[in-house]
Amino acid sequence: MEPGSREADWETLRELARDAMSRAYAPYSGFPVGVAALVDDGRTVTGCNVENASYGLGLCAECGLVSQLQNTGGGRLTHFTCVDGRGEILVPCGRCRQLLYEFGGPGLLVETPAGILPLSEMLPQAFGPENLTK
């Protein structure tokens, strides 16, 4: 699969996200989330949300995904999907869109209920690393 290509095995990516979601720790919200992404070197990374008793300090699934990305060699995310507790496609929250922008950039392809969209359409005029070097 070419980085930046819309051609991806989205069903397999969604299944990996569903598998990650099955291990989410969401005893407070009851809202498990799983994510999966392709990396520019062909790897796949996943994550699930992890809550704790201090509600505001819970970790979104995207945090785990990015941690796995860095822990397994870094790289850039190219394709991303997110699912809820029913396994349905879910759009990342604003905080997570910012996190995805840091590690995938504006061209990261995101599966949404409205279809596959580049992150630039979901986070227009984003603030990122390039703004800190000007």
Short mmCIF file of N, CA, C and O in Angstrom, two decimals, residues 9-131:
data_model
loop_
_atom_site.label_atom_id
_atom_site.label_comp_id
_atom_site.label_asym_id
_atom_site.label_seq_id
_atom_site.Cartn_x
_atom_site.Cartn_y
_atom_site.Cartn_z
N ASP A 9 -6.69 -1.85 3.29
CA ASP A 9 -7.64 -2.88 3.72
C ASP A 9 -8.31 -2.35 4.99
O ASP A 9 -7.93 -2.68 6.11
N TRP A 10 -9.28 -1.48 4.78
CA TRP A 10 -9.94 -0.80 5.90
C TRP A 10 -10.67 -1.79 6.80
O TRP A 10 -10.74 -1.59 8.01
N GLU A 11 -11.22 -2.86 6.24
CA GLU A 11 -11.93 -3.84 7.07
C GLU A 11 -10.96 -4.52 8.04
O GLU A 11 -11.27 -4.70 9.21
N THR A 12 -9.78 -4.90 7.55
CA THR A 12 -8.78 -5.51 8.43
C THR A 12 -8.33 -4.51 9.48
O THR A 12 -8.18 -4.86 10.66
N LEU A 13 -8.12 -3.27 9.09
CA LEU A 13 -7.72 -2.25 10.04
C LEU A 13 -8.80 -2.07 11.11
O LEU A 13 -8.51 -1.98 12.31
N ARG A 14 -10.06 -2.06 10.68
CA ARG A 14 -11.19 -1.95 11.62
C ARG A 14 -11.23 -3.14 12.57
O ARG A 14 -11.50 -2.99 13.77
N GLU A 15 -10.97 -4.34 12.06
CA GLU A 15 -10.96 -5.53 12.92
C GLU A 15 -9.86 -5.43 13.97
O GLU A 15 -10.05 -5.84 15.12
N LEU A 16 -8.71 -4.90 13.60
CA LEU A 16 -7.63 -4.71 14.58
C LEU A 16 -8.04 -3.69 15.64
O LEU A 16 -7.73 -3.85 16.82
N ALA A 17 -8.75 -2.65 15.21
CA ALA A 17 -9.25 -1.65 16.17
C ALA A 17 -10.28 -2.28 17.10
O ALA A 17 -10.28 -2.01 18.31
N ARG A 18 -11.14 -3.12 16.56
CA ARG A 18 -12.15 -3.80 17.40
C ARG A 18 -11.48 -4.72 18.41
O ARG A 18 -11.89 -4.82 19.57
N ASP A 19 -10.43 -5.40 17.97
CA ASP A 19 -9.69 -6.28 18.88
C ASP A 19 -9.05 -5.46 20.01
O ASP A 19 -9.13 -5.84 21.18
N ALA A 20 -8.45 -4.32 19.67
CA ALA A 20 -7.87 -3.45 20.69
C ALA A 20 -8.96 -2.94 21.63
O ALA A 20 -8.78 -2.89 22.85
N MET A 21 -10.11 -2.57 21.07
CA MET A 21 -11.22 -2.08 21.88
C MET A 21 -11.65 -3.12 22.91
O MET A 21 -12.05 -2.78 24.03
N SER A 22 -11.54 -4.38 22.57
CA SER A 22 -11.96 -5.44 23.49
C SER A 22 -11.10 -5.48 24.75
O SER A 22 -11.49 -6.10 25.74
N ARG A 23 -9.95 -4.82 24.72
CA ARG A 23 -9.07 -4.77 25.88
C ARG A 23 -9.07 -3.41 26.57
O ARG A 23 -8.27 -3.14 27.45
N ALA A 24 -9.97 -2.52 26.14
CA ALA A 24 -10.06 -1.19 26.76
C ALA A 24 -10.41 -1.31 28.24
O ALA A 24 -11.08 -2.27 28.65
N TYR A 25 -9.96 -0.35 29.01
CA TYR A 25 -10.29 -0.28 30.43
C TYR A 25 -11.15 0.96 30.62
O TYR A 25 -10.63 2.07 30.69
N ALA A 26 -12.46 0.76 30.62
CA ALA A 26 -13.40 1.88 30.67
C ALA A 26 -14.50 1.64 31.71
O ALA A 26 -15.69 1.70 31.40
N PRO A 27 -14.10 1.39 32.98
CA PRO A 27 -15.11 1.07 33.99
C PRO A 27 -15.96 2.27 34.42
O PRO A 27 -17.04 2.09 34.98
N TYR A 28 -15.51 3.47 34.16
CA TYR A 28 -16.22 4.67 34.61
C TYR A 28 -17.19 5.20 33.56
O TYR A 28 -18.34 5.49 33.85
N SER A 29 -16.73 5.31 32.34
CA SER A 29 -17.59 5.82 31.28
C SER A 29 -18.42 4.71 30.63
O SER A 29 -19.47 4.96 30.05
N GLY A 30 -17.90 3.48 30.68
CA GLY A 30 -18.56 2.39 29.97
C GLY A 30 -18.48 2.58 28.46
O GLY A 30 -19.28 2.03 27.71
N PHE A 31 -17.48 3.35 27.99
CA PHE A 31 -17.34 3.68 26.56
C PHE A 31 -15.97 3.22 26.06
O PHE A 31 -15.03 4.01 25.95
N PRO A 32 -15.82 1.92 25.76
CA PRO A 32 -14.54 1.44 25.25
C PRO A 32 -14.29 1.92 23.82
O PRO A 32 -15.23 2.04 23.04
N VAL A 33 -13.04 2.21 23.53
CA VAL A 33 -12.64 2.68 22.21
C VAL A 33 -11.38 1.92 21.79
O VAL A 33 -10.50 1.67 22.61
N GLY A 34 -11.31 1.58 20.52
CA GLY A 34 -10.12 0.95 19.96
C GLY A 34 -9.72 1.66 18.69
O GLY A 34 -10.58 2.17 17.96
N VAL A 35 -8.43 1.70 18.43
CA VAL A 35 -7.91 2.35 17.23
C VAL A 35 -6.85 1.48 16.58
O VAL A 35 -6.22 0.65 17.24
N ALA A 36 -6.64 1.69 15.30
CA ALA A 36 -5.59 1.01 14.55
C ALA A 36 -5.13 1.94 13.44
O ALA A 36 -5.92 2.71 12.89
N ALA A 37 -3.85 1.84 13.12
CA ALA A 37 -3.30 2.68 12.06
C ALA A 37 -2.18 1.95 11.34
O ALA A 37 -1.51 1.09 11.92
N LEU A 38 -1.99 2.32 10.09
CA LEU A 38 -0.85 1.85 9.32
C LEU A 38 0.24 2.89 9.41
O LEU A 38 -0.02 4.10 9.48
N VAL A 39 1.47 2.41 9.40
CA VAL A 39 2.66 3.26 9.48
C VAL A 39 3.34 3.25 8.12
O VAL A 39 3.21 2.28 7.36
N ASP A 40 4.07 4.30 7.81
CA ASP A 40 4.68 4.42 6.49
C ASP A 40 5.68 3.32 6.15
O ASP A 40 6.01 3.13 4.99
N ASP A 41 6.13 2.55 7.13
CA ASP A 41 7.04 1.44 6.85
C ASP A 41 6.31 0.09 6.76
O ASP A 41 6.94 -0.96 6.68
N GLY A 42 4.96 0.11 6.80
CA GLY A 42 4.18 -1.11 6.66
C GLY A 42 3.69 -1.71 7.97
O GLY A 42 2.86 -2.62 7.95
N ARG A 43 4.21 -1.23 9.10
CA ARG A 43 3.73 -1.74 10.39
C ARG A 43 2.30 -1.31 10.63
O ARG A 43 1.81 -0.36 10.04
N THR A 44 1.66 -2.01 11.56
CA THR A 44 0.35 -1.63 12.06
C THR A 44 0.49 -1.40 13.56
O THR A 44 1.16 -2.18 14.24
N VAL A 45 -0.13 -0.34 14.06
CA VAL A 45 -0.13 -0.06 15.50
C VAL A 45 -1.57 0.08 15.95
O VAL A 45 -2.45 0.45 15.17
N THR A 46 -1.81 -0.25 17.22
CA THR A 46 -3.16 -0.21 17.78
C THR A 46 -3.13 0.44 19.16
O THR A 46 -2.07 0.64 19.74
N GLY A 47 -4.32 0.73 19.66
CA GLY A 47 -4.43 1.27 21.01
C GLY A 47 -5.86 1.17 21.50
O GLY A 47 -6.79 0.98 20.72
N CYS A 48 -6.02 1.29 22.82
CA CYS A 48 -7.35 1.29 23.43
C CYS A 48 -7.35 2.33 24.54
O CYS A 48 -6.29 2.69 25.06
N ASN A 49 -8.54 2.82 24.89
CA ASN A 49 -8.60 3.81 25.95
C ASN A 49 -8.40 3.14 27.31
O ASN A 49 -8.73 1.97 27.51
N VAL A 50 -7.80 3.91 28.24
CA VAL A 50 -7.52 3.44 29.59
C VAL A 50 -7.93 4.55 30.55
O VAL A 50 -7.30 5.62 30.57
N GLU A 51 -8.99 4.30 31.31
CA GLU A 51 -9.48 5.29 32.27
C GLU A 51 -8.84 5.07 33.63
O GLU A 51 -8.19 4.05 33.87
N ASN A 52 -9.05 6.02 34.51
CA ASN A 52 -8.68 5.85 35.91
C ASN A 52 -9.64 6.67 36.76
O ASN A 52 -10.43 7.45 36.23
N ALA A 53 -9.57 6.50 38.06
CA ALA A 53 -10.53 7.13 38.96
C ALA A 53 -10.50 8.65 38.89
O ALA A 53 -11.47 9.31 39.24
N SER A 54 -9.41 9.23 38.44
CA SER A 54 -9.34 10.67 38.23
C SER A 54 -9.77 10.94 36.80
O SER A 54 -8.95 11.04 35.90
N TYR A 55 -11.08 11.02 36.59
CA TYR A 55 -11.67 11.02 35.25
C TYR A 55 -10.90 11.80 34.19
O TYR A 55 -10.67 11.33 33.10
N GLY A 56 -10.50 13.00 34.50
CA GLY A 56 -9.84 13.86 33.51
C GLY A 56 -8.48 13.37 33.06
O GLY A 56 -7.94 13.86 32.07
N LEU A 57 -7.91 12.41 33.75
CA LEU A 57 -6.59 11.92 33.39
C LEU A 57 -6.62 10.61 32.61
O LEU A 57 -5.59 9.97 32.43
N GLY A 58 -7.79 10.22 32.15
CA GLY A 58 -7.89 9.01 31.33
C GLY A 58 -7.12 9.18 30.04
O GLY A 58 -6.87 10.30 29.57
N LEU A 59 -6.70 8.08 29.48
CA LEU A 59 -5.94 8.10 28.24
C LEU A 59 -6.82 7.64 27.08
O LEU A 59 -7.38 6.54 27.12
N CYS A 60 -6.92 8.46 26.07
CA CYS A 60 -7.65 8.07 24.87
C CYS A 60 -6.88 6.95 24.17
O CYS A 60 -5.67 6.78 24.34
N ALA A 61 -7.57 6.20 23.34
CA ALA A 61 -6.96 5.10 22.60
C ALA A 61 -5.81 5.58 21.72
O ALA A 61 -4.81 4.90 21.55
N GLU A 62 -5.95 6.79 21.18
CA GLU A 62 -4.91 7.34 20.31
C GLU A 62 -3.60 7.54 21.06
O GLU A 62 -2.52 7.42 20.47
N CYS A 63 -3.67 7.81 22.37
CA CYS A 63 -2.44 7.94 23.17
C CYS A 63 -1.68 6.63 23.17
O CYS A 63 -0.45 6.61 23.01
N GLY A 64 -2.39 5.52 23.37
CA GLY A 64 -1.75 4.21 23.35
C GLY A 64 -1.18 3.88 21.99
O GLY A 64 -0.10 3.30 21.88
N LEU A 65 -1.90 4.25 20.94
CA LEU A 65 -1.44 3.98 19.59
C LEU A 65 -0.14 4.73 19.31
O LEU A 65 0.83 4.14 18.80
N VAL A 66 -0.09 5.99 19.67
CA VAL A 66 1.12 6.79 19.41
C VAL A 66 2.28 6.29 20.28
O VAL A 66 3.43 6.26 19.84
N SER A 67 1.98 5.86 21.49
CA SER A 67 3.02 5.29 22.34
C SER A 67 3.59 4.02 21.69
O SER A 67 4.81 3.83 21.64
N GLN A 68 2.71 3.17 21.17
CA GLN A 68 3.19 1.96 20.48
C GLN A 68 3.99 2.33 19.24
O GLN A 68 5.01 1.70 18.95
N LEU A 69 3.54 3.34 18.50
CA LEU A 69 4.27 3.79 17.32
C LEU A 69 5.70 4.15 17.69
O LEU A 69 6.65 3.67 17.07
N GLN A 70 5.87 4.96 18.71
CA GLN A 70 7.21 5.40 19.12
C GLN A 70 8.02 4.24 19.68
O GLN A 70 9.22 4.13 19.43
N ASN A 71 7.37 3.38 20.45
CA ASN A 71 8.07 2.28 21.10
C ASN A 71 8.53 1.21 20.11
O ASN A 71 9.43 0.44 20.42
N THR A 72 7.93 1.17 18.93
CA THR A 72 8.30 0.15 17.94
C THR A 72 9.09 0.72 16.77
O THR A 72 9.19 0.08 15.73
N GLY A 73 9.61 1.93 16.92
CA GLY A 73 10.50 2.45 15.88
C GLY A 73 10.12 3.77 15.26
O GLY A 73 10.80 4.26 14.38
N GLY A 74 9.01 4.37 15.69
CA GLY A 74 8.62 5.67 15.15
C GLY A 74 8.02 5.55 13.76
O GLY A 74 7.46 4.52 13.40
N GLY A 75 8.16 6.59 12.99
CA GLY A 75 7.58 6.62 11.65
C GLY A 75 6.38 7.54 11.60
O GLY A 75 6.07 8.24 12.56
N ARG A 76 5.71 7.53 10.47
CA ARG A 76 4.55 8.40 10.24
C ARG A 76 3.32 7.54 10.00
O ARG A 76 3.35 6.56 9.25
N LEU A 77 2.21 7.94 10.62
CA LEU A 77 0.94 7.27 10.40
C LEU A 77 0.40 7.64 9.03
O LEU A 77 0.50 8.81 8.62
N THR A 78 -0.16 6.67 8.31
CA THR A 78 -0.68 6.93 6.97
C THR A 78 -2.19 6.70 6.86
O THR A 78 -2.86 7.36 6.09
N HIS A 79 -2.72 5.74 7.60
CA HIS A 79 -4.14 5.37 7.56
C HIS A 79 -4.59 5.09 8.98
O HIS A 79 -3.88 4.40 9.72
N PHE A 80 -5.77 5.58 9.37
CA PHE A 80 -6.21 5.47 10.76
C PHE A 80 -7.70 5.19 10.83
O PHE A 80 -8.49 5.75 10.06
N THR A 81 -8.08 4.33 11.77
CA THR A 81 -9.49 4.10 12.06
C THR A 81 -9.71 3.99 13.56
O THR A 81 -8.79 3.65 14.29
N CYS A 82 -10.93 4.29 13.97
CA CYS A 82 -11.31 4.31 15.38
C CYS A 82 -12.70 3.70 15.49
O CYS A 82 -13.57 3.99 14.66
N VAL A 83 -12.90 2.84 16.51
CA VAL A 83 -14.22 2.22 16.70
C VAL A 83 -14.68 2.37 18.15
O VAL A 83 -13.88 2.47 19.07
N ASP A 84 -16.00 2.35 18.30
CA ASP A 84 -16.60 2.43 19.64
C ASP A 84 -16.87 1.01 20.16
O ASP A 84 -16.46 0.02 19.54
N GLY A 85 -17.55 0.91 21.29
CA GLY A 85 -17.81 -0.37 21.93
C GLY A 85 -18.67 -1.33 21.13
O GLY A 85 -18.67 -2.53 21.41
N ARG A 86 -19.39 -0.83 20.15
CA ARG A 86 -20.17 -1.70 19.25
C ARG A 86 -19.39 -2.08 18.00
O ARG A 86 -19.90 -2.75 17.13
N GLY A 87 -18.16 -1.54 17.90
CA GLY A 87 -17.34 -1.80 16.72
C GLY A 87 -17.64 -0.89 15.56
O GLY A 87 -17.16 -1.10 14.45
N GLU A 88 -18.44 0.15 15.80
CA GLU A 88 -18.80 1.10 14.74
C GLU A 88 -17.73 2.19 14.62
O GLU A 88 -17.10 2.58 15.62
N ILE A 89 -17.58 2.72 13.42
CA ILE A 89 -16.60 3.77 13.17
C ILE A 89 -16.92 5.00 14.02
O ILE A 89 -18.07 5.43 14.11
N LEU A 90 -15.89 5.53 14.64
CA LEU A 90 -16.01 6.67 15.54
C LEU A 90 -14.99 7.72 15.11
O LEU A 90 -13.87 7.38 14.72
N VAL A 91 -15.35 8.98 15.19
CA VAL A 91 -14.44 10.07 14.83
C VAL A 91 -13.63 10.46 16.07
O VAL A 91 -14.20 10.62 17.15
N PRO A 92 -12.32 10.63 15.93
CA PRO A 92 -11.50 11.03 17.08
C PRO A 92 -11.89 12.40 17.62
O PRO A 92 -12.30 13.28 16.86
N CYS A 93 -11.74 12.57 18.92
CA CYS A 93 -12.01 13.87 19.55
C CYS A 93 -10.97 14.89 19.09
O CYS A 93 -9.97 14.55 18.45
N GLY A 94 -11.18 16.14 19.43
CA GLY A 94 -10.27 17.20 19.01
C GLY A 94 -8.86 17.02 19.52
O GLY A 94 -7.88 17.22 18.79
N ARG A 95 -8.72 16.65 20.79
CA ARG A 95 -7.39 16.42 21.37
C ARG A 95 -6.66 15.35 20.58
O ARG A 95 -5.47 15.48 20.29
N CYS A 96 -7.37 14.29 20.24
CA CYS A 96 -6.74 13.19 19.52
C CYS A 96 -6.44 13.54 18.07
O CYS A 96 -5.47 13.07 17.50
N ARG A 97 -7.25 14.40 17.48
CA ARG A 97 -6.94 14.86 16.12
C ARG A 97 -5.60 15.60 16.14
O ARG A 97 -4.79 15.46 15.22
N GLN A 98 -5.39 16.40 17.18
CA GLN A 98 -4.12 17.12 17.31
C GLN A 98 -2.96 16.13 17.46
O GLN A 98 -1.91 16.30 16.85
N LEU A 99 -3.16 15.09 18.25
CA LEU A 99 -2.13 14.07 18.44
C LEU A 99 -1.85 13.35 17.12
O LEU A 99 -0.69 13.12 16.76
N LEU A 100 -2.90 13.02 16.39
CA LEU A 100 -2.73 12.36 15.09
C LEU A 100 -2.01 13.27 14.10
O LEU A 100 -1.21 12.80 13.28
N TYR A 101 -2.27 14.57 14.17
CA TYR A 101 -1.61 15.52 13.29
C TYR A 101 -0.10 15.51 13.54
O TYR A 101 0.70 15.56 12.61
N GLU A 102 0.28 15.43 14.80
CA GLU A 102 1.71 15.41 15.17
C GLU A 102 2.43 14.21 14.54
O GLU A 102 3.58 14.33 14.13
N PHE A 103 1.75 13.06 14.48
CA PHE A 103 2.41 11.83 14.05
C PHE A 103 1.98 11.34 12.68
O PHE A 103 2.49 10.33 12.20
N GLY A 104 1.04 12.03 12.03
CA GLY A 104 0.61 11.64 10.69
C GLY A 104 0.55 12.80 9.72
O GLY A 104 0.67 12.62 8.52
N GLY A 105 0.35 13.99 10.25
CA GLY A 105 0.30 15.18 9.41
C GLY A 105 -1.02 15.33 8.68
O GLY A 105 -1.94 14.52 8.84
N PRO A 106 -1.13 16.37 7.87
CA PRO A 106 -2.40 16.70 7.21
C PRO A 106 -2.86 15.65 6.22
O PRO A 106 -4.05 15.54 5.93
N GLY A 107 -1.94 14.84 5.70
CA GLY A 107 -2.31 13.84 4.70
C GLY A 107 -2.75 12.51 5.28
O GLY A 107 -3.15 11.61 4.52
N LEU A 108 -2.69 12.34 6.61
CA LEU A 108 -3.15 11.10 7.23
C LEU A 108 -4.59 10.84 6.81
O LEU A 108 -5.45 11.72 6.93
N LEU A 109 -4.86 9.64 6.31
CA LEU A 109 -6.20 9.29 5.89
C LEU A 109 -6.95 8.68 7.07
O LEU A 109 -6.46 7.74 7.72
N VAL A 110 -8.13 9.22 7.36
CA VAL A 110 -8.92 8.83 8.52
C VAL A 110 -10.26 8.27 8.03
O VAL A 110 -10.96 8.91 7.25
N GLU A 111 -10.59 7.08 8.54
CA GLU A 111 -11.89 6.50 8.22
C GLU A 111 -12.93 7.17 9.12
O GLU A 111 -12.79 7.19 10.34
N THR A 112 -13.98 7.71 8.50
CA THR A 112 -15.05 8.38 9.24
C THR A 112 -16.39 7.82 8.76
O THR A 112 -16.45 7.17 7.71
N PRO A 113 -17.47 8.10 9.48
CA PRO A 113 -18.78 7.67 8.99
C PRO A 113 -19.12 8.27 7.62
O PRO A 113 -19.92 7.72 6.88
N ALA A 114 -18.49 9.39 7.29
CA ALA A 114 -18.73 10.04 5.99
C ALA A 114 -17.76 9.56 4.91
O ALA A 114 -17.78 10.07 3.80
N GLY A 115 -16.91 8.59 5.22
CA GLY A 115 -15.94 8.09 4.26
C GLY A 115 -14.51 8.38 4.69
O GLY A 115 -14.27 8.85 5.81
N ILE A 116 -13.58 8.14 3.79
CA ILE A 116 -12.16 8.35 4.07
C ILE A 116 -11.83 9.81 3.80
O ILE A 116 -12.06 10.31 2.69
N LEU A 117 -11.29 10.49 4.83
CA LEU A 117 -10.96 11.90 4.71
C LEU A 117 -9.52 12.15 5.14
O LEU A 117 -9.05 11.52 6.09
N PRO A 118 -8.84 13.08 4.49
CA PRO A 118 -7.52 13.47 5.00
C PRO A 118 -7.71 14.26 6.30
O PRO A 118 -8.71 14.97 6.46
N LEU A 119 -6.77 14.13 7.19
CA LEU A 119 -6.86 14.81 8.47
C LEU A 119 -6.98 16.32 8.29
O LEU A 119 -7.62 17.00 9.10
N SER A 120 -6.43 16.85 7.21
CA SER A 120 -6.51 18.30 6.97
C SER A 120 -7.96 18.78 6.87
O SER A 120 -8.24 19.94 7.17
N GLU A 121 -8.89 17.90 6.46
CA GLU A 121 -10.30 18.28 6.40
C GLU A 121 -10.97 18.20 7.76
O GLU A 121 -12.00 18.83 7.99
N MET A 122 -10.39 17.43 8.66
CA MET A 122 -10.96 17.26 9.99
C MET A 122 -10.33 18.20 11.01
O MET A 122 -10.87 18.38 12.11
N LEU A 123 -9.19 18.75 10.66
CA LEU A 123 -8.47 19.67 11.54
C LEU A 123 -7.88 20.78 10.66
O LEU A 123 -6.67 20.85 10.45
N PRO A 124 -8.75 21.63 10.10
CA PRO A 124 -8.26 22.66 9.17
C PRO A 124 -7.38 23.68 9.88
O PRO A 124 -7.56 23.96 11.07
N GLN A 125 -6.42 24.19 9.16
CA GLN A 125 -5.49 25.21 9.66
C GLN A 125 -4.86 24.77 10.98
O GLN A 125 -4.76 25.55 11.93
N ALA A 126 -4.42 23.53 11.03
CA ALA A 126 -3.88 22.95 12.25
C ALA A 126 -2.58 23.62 12.69
O ALA A 126 -1.79 24.10 11.87
N PHE A 127 -2.38 23.64 13.99
CA PHE A 127 -1.13 24.08 14.59
C PHE A 127 -0.27 22.83 14.79
O PHE A 127 -0.74 21.83 15.33
N GLY A 128 0.97 22.88 14.33
CA GLY A 128 1.82 21.71 14.45
C GLY A 128 3.27 22.08 14.63
O GLY A 128 3.62 23.26 14.82
N PRO A 129 4.15 21.08 14.56
CA PRO A 129 5.58 21.30 14.78
C PRO A 129 6.17 22.39 13.89
O PRO A 129 7.05 23.13 14.30
N GLU A 130 5.66 22.47 12.65
CA GLU A 130 6.19 23.47 11.72
C GLU A 130 5.96 24.90 12.23
O GLU A 130 6.73 25.81 11.92
N ASN A 131 4.94 25.12 13.04
CA ASN A 131 4.68 26.44 13.57
C ASN A 131 5.69 26.85 14.64
O ASN A 131 5.86 28.03 14.92
#
